[in-house]
């Protein structure tokens, strides 16, 4: 199960947990939980999640999601994606590469880039995340990143994407590119 959490409040959210209850004939057949791929969702921003289920759930006819979170203090939004490019790999995988810069005053540690891929109707079809190499970024420094999406079953459905970057010290900046158009 992949999707987005949209923070419509005026406060930053963290310690987010997404619970999924899967049903068959109105009886719960499986329960699981996950966390979004980013740690803090600022007001007006989105956080994506990916709930992996390894049990046989072929009898499931619907599921219900529940969300739990804490309100927290804001962090500076200074980690910025400055360029990105989506490439379709030779093995039907998707690769998103680009550059990220730290516009803050301090070193950003554990920098990670999260990609959300959308179908023609704007639905989330896949998500992926990777850390920059090295995984820290000094003030005013720029680094290259590569995020791979291995979900070959969804690759043909992808027509748009967005990416965000965050670190332990700084939260994700606005998505890039937003509405990049058909790929």
GROMACS .gro file of C-alpha atoms in nm:
model
  183
    1UNK     CA    1   0.000   0.000   0.000
    2UNK     CA    2   0.155   0.330  -0.108
    3UNK     CA    3   0.017   0.677  -0.054
    4UNK     CA    4   0.061   1.032   0.066
    5UNK     CA    5  -0.014   1.208   0.392
    6UNK     CA    6  -0.101   1.574   0.339
    7UNK     CA    7  -0.054   1.808   0.633
    8UNK     CA    8  -0.349   2.048   0.608
    9UNK     CA    9  -0.283   2.186   0.956
   10UNK     CA   10  -0.075   2.492   1.045
   11UNK     CA   11   0.167   2.289   1.261
   12UNK     CA   12   0.455   2.053   1.171
   13UNK     CA   13   0.385   1.682   1.231
   14UNK     CA   14   0.628   1.408   1.337
   15UNK     CA   15   0.630   1.067   1.508
   16UNK     CA   16   0.377   0.964   1.246
   17UNK     CA   17   0.245   0.609   1.234
   18UNK     CA   18   0.017   0.467   0.965
   19UNK     CA   19  -0.186   0.158   1.058
   20UNK     CA   20  -0.353  -0.065   0.802
   21UNK     CA   21  -0.633  -0.313   0.871
   22UNK     CA   22  -0.709  -0.548   0.581
   23UNK     CA   23  -1.056  -0.701   0.563
   24UNK     CA   24  -1.228  -0.995   0.399
   25UNK     CA   25  -1.607  -1.018   0.439
   26UNK     CA   26  -1.591  -0.745   0.708
   27UNK     CA   27  -1.344  -0.945   0.921
   28UNK     CA   28  -0.988  -0.830   0.983
   29UNK     CA   29  -0.748  -1.073   0.815
   30UNK     CA   30  -0.426  -0.878   0.864
   31UNK     CA   31  -0.300  -0.571   1.051
   32UNK     CA   32   0.028  -0.387   1.010
   33UNK     CA   33   0.180  -0.045   1.053
   34UNK     CA   34   0.449   0.171   0.900
   35UNK     CA   35   0.598   0.519   0.908
   36UNK     CA   36   0.627   0.779   0.633
   37UNK     CA   37   0.958   0.800   0.449
   38UNK     CA   38   1.020   1.153   0.579
   39UNK     CA   39   1.040   1.232   0.950
   40UNK     CA   40   0.865   1.569   0.969
   41UNK     CA   41   0.581   1.697   0.752
   42UNK     CA   42   0.559   2.075   0.744
   43UNK     CA   43   0.223   2.253   0.698
   44UNK     CA   44   0.101   2.226   0.340
   45UNK     CA   45   0.350   1.951   0.256
   46UNK     CA   46   0.317   1.580   0.184
   47UNK     CA   47   0.485   1.274   0.328
   48UNK     CA   48   0.474   0.942   0.145
   49UNK     CA   49   0.448   0.594   0.291
   50UNK     CA   50   0.496   0.240   0.169
   51UNK     CA   51   0.337  -0.043   0.367
   52UNK     CA   52   0.489  -0.379   0.275
   53UNK     CA   53   0.282  -0.692   0.339
   54UNK     CA   54   0.448  -1.028   0.292
   55UNK     CA   55   0.161  -1.253   0.401
   56UNK     CA   56  -0.089  -1.400   0.157
   57UNK     CA   57  -0.372  -1.145   0.148
   58UNK     CA   58  -0.542  -1.259  -0.173
   59UNK     CA   59  -0.882  -1.282   0.001
   60UNK     CA   60  -0.870  -0.916   0.106
   61UNK     CA   61  -1.157  -0.709  -0.034
   62UNK     CA   62  -1.072  -0.372   0.126
   63UNK     CA   63  -0.849  -0.200   0.378
   64UNK     CA   64  -0.873   0.089   0.624
   65UNK     CA   65  -0.586   0.322   0.713
   66UNK     CA   66  -0.547   0.509   1.042
   67UNK     CA   67  -0.298   0.781   1.126
   68UNK     CA   68  -0.134   0.879   1.454
   69UNK     CA   69   0.105   1.173   1.492
   70UNK     CA   70   0.250   1.436   1.724
   71UNK     CA   71   0.263   1.812   1.668
   72UNK     CA   72   0.619   1.944   1.690
   73UNK     CA   73   0.837   2.251   1.643
   74UNK     CA   74   0.930   2.351   1.288
   75UNK     CA   75   1.274   2.299   1.138
   76UNK     CA   76   1.438   2.511   0.871
   77UNK     CA   77   1.359   2.409   0.514
   78UNK     CA   78   1.704   2.464   0.365
   79UNK     CA   79   1.785   2.132   0.198
   80UNK     CA   80   1.702   2.198  -0.166
   81UNK     CA   81   1.690   1.979  -0.475
   82UNK     CA   82   1.850   2.192  -0.749
   83UNK     CA   83   1.812   1.950  -1.040
   84UNK     CA   84   1.664   1.611  -1.119
   85UNK     CA   85   1.617   1.378  -1.413
   86UNK     CA   86   1.414   1.059  -1.451
   87UNK     CA   87   1.574   0.783  -1.659
   88UNK     CA   88   1.420   0.451  -1.752
   89UNK     CA   89   1.683   0.181  -1.701
   90UNK     CA   90   1.761  -0.108  -1.932
   91UNK     CA   91   1.594  -0.353  -1.692
   92UNK     CA   92   1.260  -0.163  -1.677
   93UNK     CA   93   1.356   0.008  -1.353
   94UNK     CA   94   1.342   0.382  -1.294
   95UNK     CA   95   1.637   0.595  -1.187
   96UNK     CA   96   1.605   0.952  -1.062
   97UNK     CA   97   1.932   1.140  -1.037
   98UNK     CA   98   2.011   1.498  -0.955
   99UNK     CA   99   2.176   1.739  -0.716
  100UNK     CA  100   2.089   1.861  -0.367
  101UNK     CA  101   2.232   2.164  -0.185
  102UNK     CA  102   2.248   2.264   0.182
  103UNK     CA  103   2.144   2.630   0.205
  104UNK     CA  104   2.170   2.622   0.586
  105UNK     CA  105   2.439   2.747   0.822
  106UNK     CA  106   2.532   2.405   0.967
  107UNK     CA  107   2.627   2.064   0.831
  108UNK     CA  108   2.327   1.850   0.734
  109UNK     CA  109   2.373   1.490   0.849
  110UNK     CA  110   2.202   1.176   0.719
  111UNK     CA  111   2.073   1.352   0.406
  112UNK     CA  112   1.812   1.143   0.227
  113UNK     CA  113   1.616   1.197  -0.093
  114UNK     CA  114   1.262   1.059  -0.129
  115UNK     CA  115   1.091   1.009  -0.466
  116UNK     CA  116   0.716   0.978  -0.524
  117UNK     CA  117   0.598   0.851  -0.862
  118UNK     CA  118   0.248   0.915  -0.996
  119UNK     CA  119   0.023   0.766  -1.262
  120UNK     CA  120  -0.183   0.959  -1.519
  121UNK     CA  121  -0.461   1.018  -1.262
  122UNK     CA  122  -0.223   1.160  -0.997
  123UNK     CA  123  -0.227   0.845  -0.783
  124UNK     CA  124   0.090   0.735  -0.605
  125UNK     CA  125   0.217   0.419  -0.775
  126UNK     CA  126   0.563   0.385  -0.622
  127UNK     CA  127   0.794   0.544  -0.367
  128UNK     CA  128   1.165   0.508  -0.305
  129UNK     CA  129   1.438   0.665  -0.095
  130UNK     CA  130   1.815   0.676  -0.080
  131UNK     CA  131   2.088   0.865   0.104
  132UNK     CA  132   2.334   1.096  -0.064
  133UNK     CA  133   2.698   0.989  -0.088
  134UNK     CA  134   2.846   1.098   0.144
  135UNK     CA  135   2.538   1.118   0.367
  136UNK     CA  136   2.633   1.460   0.508
  137UNK     CA  137   2.634   1.798   0.340
  138UNK     CA  138   2.830   2.093   0.475
  139UNK     CA  139   2.678   2.442   0.464
  140UNK     CA  140   2.656   2.570   0.104
  141UNK     CA  141   2.777   2.235  -0.035
  142UNK     CA  142   2.610   2.044  -0.316
  143UNK     CA  143   2.595   1.669  -0.368
  144UNK     CA  144   2.481   1.425  -0.637
  145UNK     CA  145   2.206   1.172  -0.559
  146UNK     CA  146   2.060   0.864  -0.725
  147UNK     CA  147   1.726   0.710  -0.624
  148UNK     CA  148   1.630   0.382  -0.790
  149UNK     CA  149   1.278   0.246  -0.813
  150UNK     CA  150   1.285  -0.130  -0.857
  151UNK     CA  151   0.907  -0.183  -0.886
  152UNK     CA  152   0.897  -0.295  -1.249
  153UNK     CA  153   0.524  -0.372  -1.229
  154UNK     CA  154   0.450  -0.004  -1.171
  155UNK     CA  155   0.716   0.146  -1.401
  156UNK     CA  156   0.491   0.156  -1.709
  157UNK     CA  157   0.226   0.353  -1.516
  158UNK     CA  158   0.461   0.636  -1.413
  159UNK     CA  159   0.399   0.969  -1.587
  160UNK     CA  160   0.509   1.219  -1.319
  161UNK     CA  161   0.722   1.239  -1.006
  162UNK     CA  162   0.826   1.463  -0.720
  163UNK     CA  163   1.124   1.448  -0.486
  164UNK     CA  164   1.213   1.595  -0.148
  165UNK     CA  165   1.532   1.595   0.057
  166UNK     CA  166   1.579   1.619   0.433
  167UNK     CA  167   1.842   1.566   0.702
  168UNK     CA  168   1.845   1.518   1.078
  169UNK     CA  169   1.886   1.894   1.127
  170UNK     CA  170   1.667   2.025   0.846
  171UNK     CA  171   1.328   1.924   0.717
  172UNK     CA  172   1.234   1.864   0.357
  173UNK     CA  173   1.194   2.165   0.137
  174UNK     CA  174   0.909   2.197  -0.112
  175UNK     CA  175   0.875   1.917  -0.366
  176UNK     CA  176   1.076   1.932  -0.688
  177UNK     CA  177   0.968   1.919  -0.963
  178UNK     CA  178   0.606   1.989  -0.888
  179UNK     CA  179   0.393   1.900  -1.185
  180UNK     CA  180   0.675   1.805  -1.417
  181UNK     CA  181   0.428   1.691  -1.681
  182UNK     CA  182   0.413   1.369  -1.877
  183UNK     CA  183   0.737   1.175  -1.893
   0.00000   0.00000   0.00000
